[in-house]
Tab-separated table of C-alpha atoms in Angstrom:
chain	number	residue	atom	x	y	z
A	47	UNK	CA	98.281	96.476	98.501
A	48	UNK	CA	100.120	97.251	95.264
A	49	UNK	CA	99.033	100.582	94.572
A	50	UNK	CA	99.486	101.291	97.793
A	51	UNK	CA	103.127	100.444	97.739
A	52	UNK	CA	102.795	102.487	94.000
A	53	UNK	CA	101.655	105.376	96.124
A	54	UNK	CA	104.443	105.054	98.784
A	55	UNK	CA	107.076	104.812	95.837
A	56	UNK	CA	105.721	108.156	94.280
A	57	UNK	CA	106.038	110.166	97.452
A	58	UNK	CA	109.590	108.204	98.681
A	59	UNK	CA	110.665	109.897	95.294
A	60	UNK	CA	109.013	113.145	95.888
A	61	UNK	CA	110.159	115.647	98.719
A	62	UNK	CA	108.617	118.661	96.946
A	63	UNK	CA	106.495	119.378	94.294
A	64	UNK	CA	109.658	119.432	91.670
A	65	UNK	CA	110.281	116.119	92.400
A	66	UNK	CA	106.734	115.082	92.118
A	67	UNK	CA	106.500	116.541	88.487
A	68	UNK	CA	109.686	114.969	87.633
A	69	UNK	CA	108.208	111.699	88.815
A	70	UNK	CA	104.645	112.038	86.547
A	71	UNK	CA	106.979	113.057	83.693
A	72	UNK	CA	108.704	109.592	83.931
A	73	UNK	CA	105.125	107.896	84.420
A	74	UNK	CA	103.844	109.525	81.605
A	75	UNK	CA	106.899	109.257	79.359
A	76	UNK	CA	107.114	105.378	79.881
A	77	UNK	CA	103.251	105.707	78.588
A	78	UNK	CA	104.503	107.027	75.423
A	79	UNK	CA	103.277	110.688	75.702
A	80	UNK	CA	105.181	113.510	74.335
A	81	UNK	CA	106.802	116.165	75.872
A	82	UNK	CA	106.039	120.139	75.099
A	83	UNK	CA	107.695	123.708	76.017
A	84	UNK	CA	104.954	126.232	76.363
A	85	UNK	CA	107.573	128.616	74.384
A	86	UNK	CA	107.293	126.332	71.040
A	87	UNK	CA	105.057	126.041	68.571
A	88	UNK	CA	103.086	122.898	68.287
A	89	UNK	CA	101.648	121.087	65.912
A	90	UNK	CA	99.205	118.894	67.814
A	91	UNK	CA	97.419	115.581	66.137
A	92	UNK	CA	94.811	113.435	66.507
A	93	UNK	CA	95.017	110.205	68.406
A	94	UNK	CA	98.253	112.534	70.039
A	95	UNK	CA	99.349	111.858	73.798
A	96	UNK	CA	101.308	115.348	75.175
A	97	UNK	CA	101.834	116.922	78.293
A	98	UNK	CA	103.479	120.451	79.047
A	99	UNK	CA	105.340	121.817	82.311
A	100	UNK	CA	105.104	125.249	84.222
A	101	UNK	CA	108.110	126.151	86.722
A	102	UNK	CA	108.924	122.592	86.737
A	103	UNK	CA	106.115	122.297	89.567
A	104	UNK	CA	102.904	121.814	87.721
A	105	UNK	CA	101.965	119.905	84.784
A	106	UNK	CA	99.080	119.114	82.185
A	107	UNK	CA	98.804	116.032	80.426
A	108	UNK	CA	95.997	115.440	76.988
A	109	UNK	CA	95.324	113.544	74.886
A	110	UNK	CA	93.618	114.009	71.600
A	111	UNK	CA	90.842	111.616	70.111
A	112	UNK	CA	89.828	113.215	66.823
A	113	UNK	CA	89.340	117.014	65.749
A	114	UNK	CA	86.283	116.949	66.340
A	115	UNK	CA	85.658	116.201	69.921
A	116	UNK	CA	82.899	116.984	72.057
A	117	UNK	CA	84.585	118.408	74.855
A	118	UNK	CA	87.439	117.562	78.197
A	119	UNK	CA	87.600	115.270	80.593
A	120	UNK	CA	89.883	117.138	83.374
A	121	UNK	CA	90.774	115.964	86.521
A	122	UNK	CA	93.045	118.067	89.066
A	123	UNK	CA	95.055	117.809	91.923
A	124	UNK	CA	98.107	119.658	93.581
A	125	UNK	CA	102.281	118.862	93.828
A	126	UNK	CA	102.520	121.193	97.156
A	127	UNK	CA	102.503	120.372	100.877
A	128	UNK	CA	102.835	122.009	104.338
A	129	UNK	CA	106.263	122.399	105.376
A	130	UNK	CA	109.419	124.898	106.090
A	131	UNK	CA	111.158	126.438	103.142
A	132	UNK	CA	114.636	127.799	103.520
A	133	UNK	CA	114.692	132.043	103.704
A	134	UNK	CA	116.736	133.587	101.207
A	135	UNK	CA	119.420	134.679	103.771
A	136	UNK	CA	119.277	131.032	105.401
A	137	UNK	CA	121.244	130.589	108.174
A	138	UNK	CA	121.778	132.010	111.594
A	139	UNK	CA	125.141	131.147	113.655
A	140	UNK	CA	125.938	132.084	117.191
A	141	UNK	CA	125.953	129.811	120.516
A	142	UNK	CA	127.629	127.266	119.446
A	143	UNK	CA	124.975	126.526	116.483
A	144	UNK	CA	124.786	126.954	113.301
A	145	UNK	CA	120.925	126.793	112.538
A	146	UNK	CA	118.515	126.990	109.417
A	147	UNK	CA	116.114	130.612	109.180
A	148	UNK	CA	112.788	129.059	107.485
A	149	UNK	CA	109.264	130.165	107.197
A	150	UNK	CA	106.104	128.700	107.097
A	151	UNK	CA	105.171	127.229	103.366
A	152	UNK	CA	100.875	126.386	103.992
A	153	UNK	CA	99.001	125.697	107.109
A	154	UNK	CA	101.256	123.575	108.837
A	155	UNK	CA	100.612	121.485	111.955
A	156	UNK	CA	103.777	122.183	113.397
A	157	UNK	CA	104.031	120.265	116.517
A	158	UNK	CA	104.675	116.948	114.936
A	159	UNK	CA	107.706	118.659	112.757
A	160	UNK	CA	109.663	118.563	116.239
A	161	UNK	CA	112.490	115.610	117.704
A	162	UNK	CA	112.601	114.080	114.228
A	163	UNK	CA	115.680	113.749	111.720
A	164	UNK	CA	115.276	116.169	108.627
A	165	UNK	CA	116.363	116.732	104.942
A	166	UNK	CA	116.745	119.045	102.583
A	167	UNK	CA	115.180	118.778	99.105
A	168	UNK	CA	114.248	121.485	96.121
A	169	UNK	CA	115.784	123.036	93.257
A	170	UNK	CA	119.150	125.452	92.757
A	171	UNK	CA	119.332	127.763	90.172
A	172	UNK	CA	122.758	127.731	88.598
A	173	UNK	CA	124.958	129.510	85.675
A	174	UNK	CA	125.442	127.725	82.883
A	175	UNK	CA	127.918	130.076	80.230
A	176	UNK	CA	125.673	132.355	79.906
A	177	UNK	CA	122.340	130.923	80.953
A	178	UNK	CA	120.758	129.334	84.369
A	179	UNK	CA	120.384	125.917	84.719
A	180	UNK	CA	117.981	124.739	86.699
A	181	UNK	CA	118.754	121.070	89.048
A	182	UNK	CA	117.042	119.195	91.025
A	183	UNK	CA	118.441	118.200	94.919
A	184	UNK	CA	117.942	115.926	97.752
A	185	UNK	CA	120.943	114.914	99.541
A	186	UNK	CA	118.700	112.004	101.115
A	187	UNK	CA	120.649	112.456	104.376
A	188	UNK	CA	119.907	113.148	107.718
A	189	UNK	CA	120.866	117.133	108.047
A	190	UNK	CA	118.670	118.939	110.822
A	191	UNK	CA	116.686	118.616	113.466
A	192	UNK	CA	114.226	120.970	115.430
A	193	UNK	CA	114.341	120.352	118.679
A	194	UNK	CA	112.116	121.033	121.430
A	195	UNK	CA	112.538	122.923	124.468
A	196	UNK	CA	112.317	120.008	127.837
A	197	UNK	CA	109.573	120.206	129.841
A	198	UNK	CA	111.479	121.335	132.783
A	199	UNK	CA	111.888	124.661	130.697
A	200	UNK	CA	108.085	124.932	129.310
A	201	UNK	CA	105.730	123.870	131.565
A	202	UNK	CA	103.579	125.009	129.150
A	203	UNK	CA	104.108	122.531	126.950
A	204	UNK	CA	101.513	120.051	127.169
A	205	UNK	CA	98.368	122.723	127.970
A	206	UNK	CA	98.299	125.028	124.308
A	207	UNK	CA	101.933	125.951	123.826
A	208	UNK	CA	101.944	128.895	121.432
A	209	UNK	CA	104.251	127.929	118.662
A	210	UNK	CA	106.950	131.201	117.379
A	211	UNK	CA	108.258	129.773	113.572
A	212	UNK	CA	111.053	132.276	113.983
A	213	UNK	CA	111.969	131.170	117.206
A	214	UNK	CA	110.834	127.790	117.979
A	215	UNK	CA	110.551	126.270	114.616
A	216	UNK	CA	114.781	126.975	113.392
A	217	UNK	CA	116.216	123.657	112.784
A	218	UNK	CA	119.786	122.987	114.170
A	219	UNK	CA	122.566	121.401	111.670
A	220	UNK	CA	125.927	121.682	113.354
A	221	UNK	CA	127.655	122.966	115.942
A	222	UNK	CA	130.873	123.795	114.255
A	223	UNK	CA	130.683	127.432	113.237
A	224	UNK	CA	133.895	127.099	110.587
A	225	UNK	CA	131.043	124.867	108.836
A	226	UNK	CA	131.253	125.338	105.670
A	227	UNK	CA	126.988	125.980	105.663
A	228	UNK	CA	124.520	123.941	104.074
A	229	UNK	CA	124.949	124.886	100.728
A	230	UNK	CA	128.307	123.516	100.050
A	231	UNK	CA	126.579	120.060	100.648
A	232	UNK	CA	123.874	121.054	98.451
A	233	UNK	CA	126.319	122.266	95.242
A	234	UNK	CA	128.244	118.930	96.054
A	235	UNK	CA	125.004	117.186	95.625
A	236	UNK	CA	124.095	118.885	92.193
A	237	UNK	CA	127.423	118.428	90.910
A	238	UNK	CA	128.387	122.093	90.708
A	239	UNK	CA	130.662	124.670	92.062
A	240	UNK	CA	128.460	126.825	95.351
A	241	UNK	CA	129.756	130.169	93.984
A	242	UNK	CA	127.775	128.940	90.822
A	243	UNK	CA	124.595	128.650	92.604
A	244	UNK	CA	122.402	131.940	91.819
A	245	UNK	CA	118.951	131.121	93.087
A	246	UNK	CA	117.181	128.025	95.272
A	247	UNK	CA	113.716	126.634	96.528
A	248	UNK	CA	114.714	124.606	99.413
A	249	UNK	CA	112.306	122.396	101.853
A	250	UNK	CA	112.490	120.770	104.849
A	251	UNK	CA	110.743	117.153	104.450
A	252	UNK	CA	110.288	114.098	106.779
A	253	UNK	CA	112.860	111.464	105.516
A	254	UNK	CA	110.860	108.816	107.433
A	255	UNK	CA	109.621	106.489	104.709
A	256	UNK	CA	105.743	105.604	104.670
A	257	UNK	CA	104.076	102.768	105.785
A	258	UNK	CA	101.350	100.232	105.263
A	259	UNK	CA	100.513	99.258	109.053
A	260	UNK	CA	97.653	98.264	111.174
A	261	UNK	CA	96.500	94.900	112.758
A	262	UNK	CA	94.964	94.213	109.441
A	263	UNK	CA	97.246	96.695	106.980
A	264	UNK	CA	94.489	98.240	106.552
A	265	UNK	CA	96.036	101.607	107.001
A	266	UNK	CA	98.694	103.610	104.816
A	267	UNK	CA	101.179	106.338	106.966
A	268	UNK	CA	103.190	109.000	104.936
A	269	UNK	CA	104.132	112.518	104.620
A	270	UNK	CA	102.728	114.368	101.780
A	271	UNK	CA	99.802	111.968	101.340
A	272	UNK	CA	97.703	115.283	100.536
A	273	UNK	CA	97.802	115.481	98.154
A	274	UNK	CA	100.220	113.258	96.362
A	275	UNK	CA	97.609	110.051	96.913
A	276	UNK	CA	95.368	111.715	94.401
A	277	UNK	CA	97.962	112.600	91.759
A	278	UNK	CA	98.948	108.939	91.502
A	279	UNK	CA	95.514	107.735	91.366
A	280	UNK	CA	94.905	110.544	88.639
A	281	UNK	CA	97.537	109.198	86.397
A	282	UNK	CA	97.093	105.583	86.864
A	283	UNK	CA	93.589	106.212	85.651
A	284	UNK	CA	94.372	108.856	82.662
A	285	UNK	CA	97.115	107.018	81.417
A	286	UNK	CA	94.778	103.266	81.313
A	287	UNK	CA	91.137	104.566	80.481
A	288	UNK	CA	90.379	104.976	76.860
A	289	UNK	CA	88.357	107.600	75.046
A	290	UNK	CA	87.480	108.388	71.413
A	291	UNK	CA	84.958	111.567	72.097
A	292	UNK	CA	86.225	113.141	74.586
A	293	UNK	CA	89.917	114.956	75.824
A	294	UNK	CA	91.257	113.536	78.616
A	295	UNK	CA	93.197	115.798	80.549
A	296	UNK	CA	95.557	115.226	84.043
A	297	UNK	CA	96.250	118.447	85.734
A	298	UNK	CA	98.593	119.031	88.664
A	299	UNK	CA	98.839	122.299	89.937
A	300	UNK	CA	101.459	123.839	92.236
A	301	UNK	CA	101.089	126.359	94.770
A	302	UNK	CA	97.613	125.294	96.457
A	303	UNK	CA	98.583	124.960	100.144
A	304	UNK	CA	99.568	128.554	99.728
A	305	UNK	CA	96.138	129.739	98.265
A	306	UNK	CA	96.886	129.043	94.275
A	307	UNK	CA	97.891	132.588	93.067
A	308	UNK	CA	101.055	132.119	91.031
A	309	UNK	CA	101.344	131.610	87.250
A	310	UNK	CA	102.022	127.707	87.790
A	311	UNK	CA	98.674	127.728	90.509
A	312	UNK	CA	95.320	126.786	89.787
A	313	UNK	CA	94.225	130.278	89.644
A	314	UNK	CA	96.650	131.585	87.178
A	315	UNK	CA	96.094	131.020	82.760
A	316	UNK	CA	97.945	127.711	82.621
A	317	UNK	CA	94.479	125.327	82.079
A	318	UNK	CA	92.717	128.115	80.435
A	319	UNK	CA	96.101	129.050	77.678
A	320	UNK	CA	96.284	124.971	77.122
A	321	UNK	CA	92.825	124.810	76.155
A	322	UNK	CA	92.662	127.989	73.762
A	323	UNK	CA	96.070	126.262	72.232
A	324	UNK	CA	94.465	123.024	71.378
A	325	UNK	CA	91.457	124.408	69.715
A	326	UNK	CA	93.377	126.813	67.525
A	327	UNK	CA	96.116	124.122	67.210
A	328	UNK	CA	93.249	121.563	65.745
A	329	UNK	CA	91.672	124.457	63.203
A	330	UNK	CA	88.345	124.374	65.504
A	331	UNK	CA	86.795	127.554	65.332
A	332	UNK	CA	85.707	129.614	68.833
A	333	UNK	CA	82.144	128.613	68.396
A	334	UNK	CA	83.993	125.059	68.805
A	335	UNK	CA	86.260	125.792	71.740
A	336	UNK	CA	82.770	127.188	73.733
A	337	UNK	CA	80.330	124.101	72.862
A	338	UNK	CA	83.317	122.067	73.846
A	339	UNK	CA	83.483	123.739	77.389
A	340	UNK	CA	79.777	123.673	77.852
A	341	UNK	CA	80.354	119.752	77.175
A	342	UNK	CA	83.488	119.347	79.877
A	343	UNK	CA	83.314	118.492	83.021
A	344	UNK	CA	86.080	118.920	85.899
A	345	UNK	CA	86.990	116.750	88.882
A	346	UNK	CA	88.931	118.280	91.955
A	347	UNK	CA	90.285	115.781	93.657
A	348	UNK	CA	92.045	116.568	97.105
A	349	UNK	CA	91.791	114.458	100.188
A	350	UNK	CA	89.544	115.121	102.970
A	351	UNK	CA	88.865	114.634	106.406
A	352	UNK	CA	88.336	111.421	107.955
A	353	UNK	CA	86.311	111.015	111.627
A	354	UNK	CA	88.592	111.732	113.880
A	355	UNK	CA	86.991	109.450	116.991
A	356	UNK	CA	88.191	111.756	119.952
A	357	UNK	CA	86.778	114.886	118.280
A	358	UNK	CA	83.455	113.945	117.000
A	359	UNK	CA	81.673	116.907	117.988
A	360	UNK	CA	84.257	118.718	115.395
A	361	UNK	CA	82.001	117.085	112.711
A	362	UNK	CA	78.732	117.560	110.803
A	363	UNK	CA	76.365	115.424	113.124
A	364	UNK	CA	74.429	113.480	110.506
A	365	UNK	CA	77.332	113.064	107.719
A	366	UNK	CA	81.143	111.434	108.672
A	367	UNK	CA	83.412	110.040	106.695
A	368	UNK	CA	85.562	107.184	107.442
A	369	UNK	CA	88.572	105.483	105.763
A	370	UNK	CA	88.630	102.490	103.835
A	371	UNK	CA	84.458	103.331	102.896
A	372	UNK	CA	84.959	105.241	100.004
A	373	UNK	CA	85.857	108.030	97.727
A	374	UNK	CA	84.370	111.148	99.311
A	375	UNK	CA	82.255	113.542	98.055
A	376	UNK	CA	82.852	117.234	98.868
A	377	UNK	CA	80.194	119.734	99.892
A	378	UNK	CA	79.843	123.229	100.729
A	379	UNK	CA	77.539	126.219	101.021
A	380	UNK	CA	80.101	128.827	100.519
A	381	UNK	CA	81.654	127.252	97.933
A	382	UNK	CA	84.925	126.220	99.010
A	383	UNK	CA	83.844	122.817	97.273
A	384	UNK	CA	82.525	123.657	94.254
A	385	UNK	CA	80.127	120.646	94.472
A	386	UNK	CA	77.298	121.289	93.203
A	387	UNK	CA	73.358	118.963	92.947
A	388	UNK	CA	74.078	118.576	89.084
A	389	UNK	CA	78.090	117.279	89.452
A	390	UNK	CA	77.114	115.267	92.333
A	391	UNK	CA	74.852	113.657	90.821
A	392	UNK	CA	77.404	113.132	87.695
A	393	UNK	CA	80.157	111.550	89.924
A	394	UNK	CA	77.549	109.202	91.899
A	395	UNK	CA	76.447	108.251	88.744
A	396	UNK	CA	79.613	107.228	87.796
A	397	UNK	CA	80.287	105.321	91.349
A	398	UNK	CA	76.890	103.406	91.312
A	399	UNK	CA	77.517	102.563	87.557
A	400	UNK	CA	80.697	101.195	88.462
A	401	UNK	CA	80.556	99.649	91.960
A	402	UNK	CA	82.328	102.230	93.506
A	403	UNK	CA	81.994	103.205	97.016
A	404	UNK	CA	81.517	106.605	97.905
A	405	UNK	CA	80.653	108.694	101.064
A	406	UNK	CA	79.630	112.569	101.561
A	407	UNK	CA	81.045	115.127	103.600
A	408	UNK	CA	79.787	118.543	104.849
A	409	UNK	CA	81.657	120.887	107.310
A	410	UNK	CA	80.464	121.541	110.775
A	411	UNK	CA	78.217	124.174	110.394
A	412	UNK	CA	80.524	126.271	113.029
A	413	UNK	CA	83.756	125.231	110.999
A	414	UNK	CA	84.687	126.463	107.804
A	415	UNK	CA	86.868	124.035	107.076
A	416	UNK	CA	89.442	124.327	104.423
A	417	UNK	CA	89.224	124.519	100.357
A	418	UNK	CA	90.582	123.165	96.995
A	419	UNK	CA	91.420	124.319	93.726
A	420	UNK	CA	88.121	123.168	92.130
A	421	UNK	CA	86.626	126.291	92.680
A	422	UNK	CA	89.450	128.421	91.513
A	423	UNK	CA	90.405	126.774	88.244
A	424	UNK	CA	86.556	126.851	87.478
A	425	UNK	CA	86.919	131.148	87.944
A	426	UNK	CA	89.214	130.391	84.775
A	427	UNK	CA	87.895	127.927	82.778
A	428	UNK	CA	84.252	127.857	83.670
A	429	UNK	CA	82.883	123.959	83.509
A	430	UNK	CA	81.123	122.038	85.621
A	431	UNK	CA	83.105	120.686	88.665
A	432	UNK	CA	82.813	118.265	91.612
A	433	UNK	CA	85.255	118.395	94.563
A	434	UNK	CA	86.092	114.424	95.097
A	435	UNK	CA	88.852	113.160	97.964
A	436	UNK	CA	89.861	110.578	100.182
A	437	UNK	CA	89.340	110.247	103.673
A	438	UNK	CA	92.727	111.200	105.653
A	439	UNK	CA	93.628	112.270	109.038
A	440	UNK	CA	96.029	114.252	110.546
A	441	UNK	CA	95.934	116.213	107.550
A	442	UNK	CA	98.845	119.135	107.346
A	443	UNK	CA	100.617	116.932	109.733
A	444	UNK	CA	104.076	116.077	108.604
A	445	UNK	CA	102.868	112.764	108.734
A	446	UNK	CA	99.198	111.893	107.550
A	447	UNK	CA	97.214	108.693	107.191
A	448	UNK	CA	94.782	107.313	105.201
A	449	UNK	CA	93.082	104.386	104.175
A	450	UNK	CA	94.353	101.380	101.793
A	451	UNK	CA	91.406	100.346	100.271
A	452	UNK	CA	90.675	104.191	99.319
A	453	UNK	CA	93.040	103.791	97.006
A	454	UNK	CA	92.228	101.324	94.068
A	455	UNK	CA	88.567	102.669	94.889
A	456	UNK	CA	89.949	106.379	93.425
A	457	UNK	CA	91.932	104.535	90.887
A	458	UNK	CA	88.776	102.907	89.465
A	459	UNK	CA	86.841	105.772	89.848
A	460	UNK	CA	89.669	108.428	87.717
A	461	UNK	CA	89.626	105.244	84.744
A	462	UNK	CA	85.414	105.271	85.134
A	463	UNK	CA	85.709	109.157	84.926
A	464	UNK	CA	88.420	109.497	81.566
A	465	UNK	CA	86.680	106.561	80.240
């Protein structure tokens, strides 16, 4: 119950995936690691804790045993989630409305984004003499809403609407069109005048807090739960387990609901350039840096899907995976979980060592299914990797569910793994 109430915390804190590296900055500060800038030099020692941000959106937290180590101990998850983001020409006034223009950020359920009260949240770009500043905003106020069309209108409703983003999904936040817009509530947020405002990354996000519910409270409700769930559990275990061999390293990686290809995203340099620094930083030579990486090992951890008990036959028929039974294992043929029969057999060693449920899951052989950054980090920094989750469902939704128990079971597994 108390991690679970961690959890909720984290992602009560955490509209976007600013917020959420702001958040593991504070964890890992009040852990006594050390902040870096990529742009410095470091000077890196043993028995050092350190992590380093990219875009303010992703981070990488270490920590250094001895010079001599035998290799890393990485495991990754991601700061994104489904959701509108703000266009840069962002509202659209006219009948008596003055309404937000947004797109589709990820693969977004979007009929459960409709009838509910919305806020705004991201970061504004601002001048500072003659530099940009870069703040942080949520106004933590009801601002929009997207409304549905009645019934009466769309008879349609109810049998396989198809959803238009541009002209269904346009949130309405006043009908006053002197309204002085959006962003004049946004630069009186940040402190700062709106003319000074030069850039943004805005989101729409569910300000309906999360839950612990069921007859039992055996269940935990939230937005964002993929894949902020794992990234707590990651930390709580890096920043408890203890290891004199070995790196441990935290990842978080922005940008994977939109397929990972930025320079903050799994499949940009940011692992592979922090791992070349600490082996030059450390005076190990490269024959060093590629027996370490033949001795690493790489968990993936994003959540997956849970039965859902009205669609069964959406499911592999011998292999479901239920909340509140286990960390899951991830499987697939083409890859998209980079599972493989050597790192499963690594992670349910660790489980069985440990008393550690676990559970397996394989797609449908008729549906693909979806895929993690496991797969694409490895392209960069080639180790072996297992794709771990837990089990969730309504996944994309703008509000997901998963299972308590789950929880201190991925906990114990990320301090078995660093350990």
């Amino acid at each position: 119950m108390v991690y679970a109430e961690e959890v909720l915390k984290l992602i009560d804190q955490s509209p976007t995936a600013y917020h959420v590296i702001r958040n593991a900055k504070t964890i890992l500060d009040q852990a006594g690691f050390t902040g870096l800038e990529e742009a410095d030099r470091w000077k890196l020692e043993a028995g050092g804790e350190y992590y380093v941000t990219r875009n303010d959106s992703s981070l990488i937290a270490f920590t250094i045993p001895r010079p001599d180590f035998k290799g890393f101990r990485i495991m990754a998850s991601h700061s994104d989630s489904p959701c509108p983001k703000l266009k840069e020409d962002h509202e659209m006034r006219g009948d008596g409305y003055v309404r937000l223009n947004v797109e589709k950020y990820g693969g977004m359920l979007l009929a459960p984004w409709f009838d509910r009260p919305l806020s705004v949240a991201g970061r504004i770009l601002v001048r500072d003499g003659d530099g940009i500043r870069s703040i942080l905003v949520n106004p933590d106020k009801d601002i929009a809403v997207i409304p549905s069309l009645a019934i009466h209108m769309n008879k349609e409703a109810n049998t396989g609407y198809a959803y238009s983003v541009q002209k269904d999904m346009l949130p309405i936040i006043s009908t006053t069109a002197e309204d002085k817009g959006i962003m004049s509530l946004i630069a009186k947020e940040a402190g700062v005048e709106e003319k000074s405002i030069i850039g943004k990354d805005l989101f729409l996000y569910i300000r309906e807090k999360g839950v612990i519910w069921g007859m039992n409270n055996e269940f935990i409700g939230s937005s964002r739960l993929d894949d902020q769930e794992c990234v707590w559990c990651s930390l709580k275990g890096f920043t408890e387990a203890k290891n004199d061999a070995y790196v441990k390293m935290v990842c978080i990686f922005d940008n994977e609901e939109v397929g990972s290809r930025t320079r903050q995203g799994a499949d940009s340099d940011f692992l592979y350039n922090l791992i070349d620094r600490i082996n030059d930083n450390l005076g190990r030579s490269r024959e060093e840096y590629y027996t370490a990486l033949a001795e690493s090992f790489m968990i993936s951890a994003d959540n997956a899907h849970a039965l859902h008990p009205a669609h069964k036959d959406k499911y592999d028929p011998l292999r479901t995976v239920k909340m509140n039974e286990g960390i899951v294992l991830k499987f697939s043929a083409r890859q998209s979980y980079t599972t493989d029969g050597i790192s499963a057999a690594y992670v349910k060693k660790i489980c069985e060592d440990n008393g550690i449920p676990y559970q397996v899951f394989v797609n449908h052989s008729d549906e693909p299914g979806g895929s993690t950054l496991g797969n694409i980090s490895a392209s960069h920094v080639s180790v072996r990797t297992a794709d771990i989750g837990l089990a969730q469902l309504a996944m994309h939704s703008s509000y997901e569910v998963a299972g308590i128990k789950d929880i201190k079971w991925l906990v114990d597994f990320s301090k078995a793994f660093f350990a």
